[in-house]
Amino acid sequence: MLAFIARENERAINFINKYLVIYWSNIFMSTVNQLVRKPRKKKVTKSGVPALDSCPQKRGVCTRVYTTTPKKPNSALRKVARVRLTNAAEVTTYIGGEGHNLQEHSVILIRGGRVKDLPGVRYHTVRGALDTVGVDGRMQGRSKYGTKKPKK
């Protein structure tokens, strides 16, 4: 008798589980007709560097070269430049490395890459390109700072 009750209980539980699965799957899945009426939308990703227009670099002219302070908890004087690009966009770009020769009307090349502690700075200047000189006395990571190989 106990075996019969256990078997009936198991059947009842399986029956309930089967219909629960169908019920829950209908809540989350779209029908074919729904998808025909209104297809799925592609997720649109916003560019982190819109002024580059899908280019690897852009040329621009410095309109202002100045220093600015970073967000908390950092403290420094970060060198930045305001640049008018060839597509007429005006952006703020970070000047990496120790020392620079940039001033107003310098022609520079910019690339993407934000500076986390400077709000609104989404671009870096390319050192060693156009009017920007490379970093003097740099021995390691020279390619990132436009420094030539030192003579022996």
PDB file of C-alpha atoms in Angstrom:
ATOM      1  CA  MET A   1       0.000   0.000   0.000  1.00  0.00           C
ATOM      2  CA  LEU A   2       2.788   2.437   0.897  1.00  0.00           C
ATOM      3  CA  ALA A   3       4.548   1.706  -2.393  1.00  0.00           C
ATOM      4  CA  PHE A   4       1.345   2.548  -4.283  1.00  0.00           C
ATOM      5  CA  ILE A   5       0.973   5.913  -2.469  1.00  0.00           C
ATOM      6  CA  ALA A   6       4.639   6.775  -3.081  1.00  0.00           C
ATOM      7  CA  ARG A   7       4.256   5.956  -6.793  1.00  0.00           C
ATOM      8  CA  GLU A   8       1.079   8.068  -7.061  1.00  0.00           C
ATOM      9  CA  ASN A   9       2.816  10.961  -5.256  1.00  0.00           C
ATOM     10  CA  GLU A  10       5.740  10.736  -7.659  1.00  0.00           C
ATOM     11  CA  ARG A  11       3.372  10.762 -10.665  1.00  0.00           C
ATOM     12  CA  ALA A  12       1.562  13.803  -9.310  1.00  0.00           C
ATOM     13  CA  ILE A  13       4.833  15.662  -8.711  1.00  0.00           C
ATOM     14  CA  ASN A  14       6.111  14.816 -12.214  1.00  0.00           C
ATOM     15  CA  PHE A  15       2.806  15.997 -13.709  1.00  0.00           C
ATOM     16  CA  ILE A  16       2.985  19.314 -11.822  1.00  0.00           C
ATOM     17  CA  ASN A  17       6.661  19.828 -12.727  1.00  0.00           C
ATOM     18  CA  LYS A  18       5.949  19.186 -16.409  1.00  0.00           C
ATOM     19  CA  TYR A  19       3.247  21.861 -16.530  1.00  0.00           C
ATOM     20  CA  LEU A  20       5.286  24.300 -14.447  1.00  0.00           C
ATOM     21  CA  VAL A  21       8.141  24.034 -16.973  1.00  0.00           C
ATOM     22  CA  ILE A  22       5.747  24.727 -19.857  1.00  0.00           C
ATOM     23  CA  TYR A  23       4.187  27.631 -17.938  1.00  0.00           C
ATOM     24  CA  TRP A  24       7.550  29.254 -17.087  1.00  0.00           C
ATOM     25  CA  SER A  25       8.992  28.746 -20.564  1.00  0.00           C
ATOM     26  CA  ASN A  26       5.958  30.520 -22.054  1.00  0.00           C
ATOM     27  CA  ILE A  27       6.559  33.535 -19.837  1.00  0.00           C
ATOM     28  CA  PHE A  28      10.083  34.144 -21.140  1.00  0.00           C
ATOM     29  CA  MET A  29      10.087  32.877 -24.736  1.00  0.00           C
ATOM     30  CA  SER A  30       8.625  34.751 -27.691  1.00  0.00           C
ATOM     31  CA  THR A  31       6.416  32.960 -30.175  1.00  0.00           C
ATOM     32  CA  VAL A  32       7.251  32.897 -33.883  1.00  0.00           C
ATOM     33  CA  ASN A  33       4.331  35.219 -34.624  1.00  0.00           C
ATOM     34  CA  GLN A  34       5.540  37.739 -32.048  1.00  0.00           C
ATOM     35  CA  LEU A  35       9.012  37.706 -33.616  1.00  0.00           C
ATOM     36  CA  VAL A  36       7.543  38.138 -37.120  1.00  0.00           C
ATOM     37  CA  ARG A  37       5.495  41.110 -35.934  1.00  0.00           C
ATOM     38  CA  LYS A  38       8.314  42.745 -34.000  1.00  0.00           C
ATOM     39  CA  PRO A  39      11.825  41.297 -34.586  1.00  0.00           C
ATOM     40  CA  ARG A  40      14.577  41.387 -31.977  1.00  0.00           C
ATOM     41  CA  LYS A  41      16.556  44.631 -31.829  1.00  0.00           C
ATOM     42  CA  LYS A  42      20.333  44.695 -32.134  1.00  0.00           C
ATOM     43  CA  LYS A  43      22.073  46.193 -29.125  1.00  0.00           C
ATOM     44  CA  VAL A  44      23.657  49.498 -30.191  1.00  0.00           C
ATOM     45  CA  THR A  45      27.094  50.085 -28.666  1.00  0.00           C
ATOM     46  CA  LYS A  46      28.216  53.664 -28.167  1.00  0.00           C
ATOM     47  CA  SER A  47      31.787  54.504 -29.183  1.00  0.00           C
ATOM     48  CA  GLY A  48      34.153  55.606 -26.431  1.00  0.00           C
ATOM     49  CA  VAL A  49      35.982  57.859 -28.918  1.00  0.00           C
ATOM     50  CA  PRO A  50      33.326  59.441 -31.163  1.00  0.00           C
ATOM     51  CA  ALA A  51      35.532  62.230 -32.580  1.00  0.00           C
ATOM     52  CA  LEU A  52      37.835  59.714 -34.295  1.00  0.00           C
ATOM     53  CA  ASP A  53      35.056  58.671 -36.739  1.00  0.00           C
ATOM     54  CA  SER A  54      36.216  55.011 -36.681  1.00  0.00           C
ATOM     55  CA  CYS A  55      39.783  56.045 -37.617  1.00  0.00           C
ATOM     56  CA  PRO A  56      42.852  54.850 -35.682  1.00  0.00           C
ATOM     57  CA  GLN A  57      44.260  58.386 -35.346  1.00  0.00           C
ATOM     58  CA  LYS A  58      43.305  61.940 -36.283  1.00  0.00           C
ATOM     59  CA  ARG A  59      45.341  65.081 -36.902  1.00  0.00           C
ATOM     60  CA  GLY A  60      44.513  68.307 -35.137  1.00  0.00           C
ATOM     61  CA  VAL A  61      45.746  71.751 -34.124  1.00  0.00           C
ATOM     62  CA  CYS A  62      46.237  72.705 -30.471  1.00  0.00           C
ATOM     63  CA  THR A  63      44.000  75.586 -29.435  1.00  0.00           C
ATOM     64  CA  ARG A  64      45.077  75.572 -25.780  1.00  0.00           C
ATOM     65  CA  VAL A  65      47.778  73.741 -23.788  1.00  0.00           C
ATOM     66  CA  TYR A  66      47.346  73.687 -20.018  1.00  0.00           C
ATOM     67  CA  THR A  67      47.514  71.605 -16.826  1.00  0.00           C
ATOM     68  CA  THR A  68      44.598  70.289 -14.816  1.00  0.00           C
ATOM     69  CA  THR A  69      44.120  68.428 -11.544  1.00  0.00           C
ATOM     70  CA  PRO A  70      42.762  64.849 -11.389  1.00  0.00           C
ATOM     71  CA  LYS A  71      39.751  63.516  -9.494  1.00  0.00           C
ATOM     72  CA  LYS A  72      39.970  62.339  -5.892  1.00  0.00           C
ATOM     73  CA  PRO A  73      41.935  60.602  -4.434  1.00  0.00           C
ATOM     74  CA  ASN A  74      44.745  61.481  -6.890  1.00  0.00           C
ATOM     75  CA  SER A  75      46.796  64.656  -6.813  1.00  0.00           C
ATOM     76  CA  ALA A  76      48.967  66.012  -9.646  1.00  0.00           C
ATOM     77  CA  LEU A  77      49.161  68.539 -12.468  1.00  0.00           C
ATOM     78  CA  ARG A  78      48.229  66.576 -15.598  1.00  0.00           C
ATOM     79  CA  LYS A  79      49.291  68.056 -18.942  1.00  0.00           C
ATOM     80  CA  VAL A  80      46.402  68.298 -21.409  1.00  0.00           C
ATOM     81  CA  ALA A  81      45.654  70.119 -24.658  1.00  0.00           C
ATOM     82  CA  ARG A  82      42.467  71.292 -26.296  1.00  0.00           C
ATOM     83  CA  VAL A  83      42.617  70.269 -29.965  1.00  0.00           C
ATOM     84  CA  ARG A  84      40.567  71.139 -33.061  1.00  0.00           C
ATOM     85  CA  LEU A  85      40.558  68.085 -35.329  1.00  0.00           C
ATOM     86  CA  THR A  86      40.374  67.930 -39.130  1.00  0.00           C
ATOM     87  CA  ASN A  87      36.689  66.970 -38.841  1.00  0.00           C
ATOM     88  CA  ALA A  88      36.050  70.232 -36.895  1.00  0.00           C
ATOM     89  CA  ALA A  89      35.547  68.417 -33.571  1.00  0.00           C
ATOM     90  CA  GLU A  90      37.104  70.051 -30.491  1.00  0.00           C
ATOM     91  CA  VAL A  91      38.444  67.524 -27.969  1.00  0.00           C
ATOM     92  CA  THR A  92      40.642  67.406 -24.876  1.00  0.00           C
ATOM     93  CA  THR A  93      43.693  65.170 -25.196  1.00  0.00           C
ATOM     94  CA  TYR A  94      46.223  63.967 -22.631  1.00  0.00           C
ATOM     95  CA  ILE A  95      49.948  64.543 -23.194  1.00  0.00           C
ATOM     96  CA  GLY A  96      51.772  61.515 -21.770  1.00  0.00           C
ATOM     97  CA  GLY A  97      55.423  61.277 -20.714  1.00  0.00           C
ATOM     98  CA  GLU A  98      57.772  63.641 -18.890  1.00  0.00           C
ATOM     99  CA  GLY A  99      57.933  67.099 -20.500  1.00  0.00           C
ATOM    100  CA  HIS A 100      56.595  68.195 -23.891  1.00  0.00           C
ATOM    101  CA  ASN A 101      57.120  70.885 -26.536  1.00  0.00           C
ATOM    102  CA  LEU A 102      53.488  71.576 -27.407  1.00  0.00           C
ATOM    103  CA  GLN A 103      52.060  75.073 -27.580  1.00  0.00           C
ATOM    104  CA  GLU A 104      49.159  76.784 -29.301  1.00  0.00           C
ATOM    105  CA  HIS A 105      49.000  76.049 -33.086  1.00  0.00           C
ATOM    106  CA  SER A 106      51.127  72.873 -32.769  1.00  0.00           C
ATOM    107  CA  VAL A 107      49.925  70.187 -35.194  1.00  0.00           C
ATOM    108  CA  ILE A 108      49.515  66.868 -33.364  1.00  0.00           C
ATOM    109  CA  LEU A 109      48.230  63.346 -33.905  1.00  0.00           C
ATOM    110  CA  ILE A 110      45.718  61.939 -31.417  1.00  0.00           C
ATOM    111  CA  ARG A 111      44.627  58.372 -30.677  1.00  0.00           C
ATOM    112  CA  GLY A 112      41.887  56.910 -28.519  1.00  0.00           C
ATOM    113  CA  GLY A 113      42.389  56.030 -24.874  1.00  0.00           C
ATOM    114  CA  ARG A 114      40.811  57.737 -21.901  1.00  0.00           C
ATOM    115  CA  VAL A 115      42.466  58.954 -18.719  1.00  0.00           C
ATOM    116  CA  LYS A 116      40.528  57.512 -15.788  1.00  0.00           C
ATOM    117  CA  ASP A 117      41.167  60.334 -13.322  1.00  0.00           C
ATOM    118  CA  LEU A 118      40.545  63.233 -15.755  1.00  0.00           C
ATOM    119  CA  PRO A 119      36.838  63.679 -16.565  1.00  0.00           C
ATOM    120  CA  GLY A 120      36.184  64.394 -20.247  1.00  0.00           C
ATOM    121  CA  VAL A 121      39.655  63.345 -21.464  1.00  0.00           C
ATOM    122  CA  ARG A 122      39.109  60.455 -23.892  1.00  0.00           C
ATOM    123  CA  TYR A 123      42.139  60.857 -26.165  1.00  0.00           C
ATOM    124  CA  HIS A 124      45.954  60.648 -25.986  1.00  0.00           C
ATOM    125  CA  THR A 125      48.525  62.532 -28.066  1.00  0.00           C
ATOM    126  CA  VAL A 126      50.877  60.349 -30.107  1.00  0.00           C
ATOM    127  CA  ARG A 127      54.417  61.220 -29.017  1.00  0.00           C
ATOM    128  CA  GLY A 128      57.069  61.453 -31.764  1.00  0.00           C
ATOM    129  CA  ALA A 129      54.522  62.224 -34.523  1.00  0.00           C
ATOM    130  CA  LEU A 130      54.127  65.552 -36.392  1.00  0.00           C
ATOM    131  CA  ASP A 131      55.041  68.496 -34.077  1.00  0.00           C
ATOM    132  CA  THR A 132      55.204  66.393 -30.890  1.00  0.00           C
ATOM    133  CA  VAL A 133      58.730  65.270 -29.948  1.00  0.00           C
ATOM    134  CA  GLY A 134      59.430  61.993 -28.167  1.00  0.00           C
ATOM    135  CA  VAL A 135      60.349  61.796 -24.487  1.00  0.00           C
ATOM    136  CA  ASP A 136      64.071  62.485 -23.878  1.00  0.00           C
ATOM    137  CA  GLY A 137      66.128  59.941 -21.941  1.00  0.00           C
ATOM    138  CA  ARG A 138      63.525  57.209 -22.141  1.00  0.00           C
ATOM    139  CA  MET A 139      65.062  53.709 -22.159  1.00  0.00           C
ATOM    140  CA  GLN A 140      62.100  51.358 -21.639  1.00  0.00           C
ATOM    141  CA  GLY A 141      58.723  51.498 -23.373  1.00  0.00           C
ATOM    142  CA  ARG A 142      60.263  53.810 -26.003  1.00  0.00           C
ATOM    143  CA  SER A 143      57.745  52.942 -28.731  1.00  0.00           C
ATOM    144  CA  LYS A 144      54.899  54.335 -26.624  1.00  0.00           C
ATOM    145  CA  TYR A 145      56.668  57.671 -26.174  1.00  0.00           C
ATOM    146  CA  GLY A 146      58.246  58.176 -29.625  1.00  0.00           C
ATOM    147  CA  THR A 147      61.842  57.893 -28.406  1.00  0.00           C
ATOM    148  CA  LYS A 148      64.601  56.804 -30.821  1.00  0.00           C
ATOM    149  CA  LYS A 149      67.033  54.008 -29.918  1.00  0.00           C
ATOM    150  CA  PRO A 150      70.010  55.576 -28.089  1.00  0.00           C
ATOM    151  CA  LYS A 151      73.413  55.461 -29.830  1.00  0.00           C
ATOM    152  CA  LYS A 152      75.964  53.101 -28.249  1.00  0.00           C
TER     153      LYS A 152
END
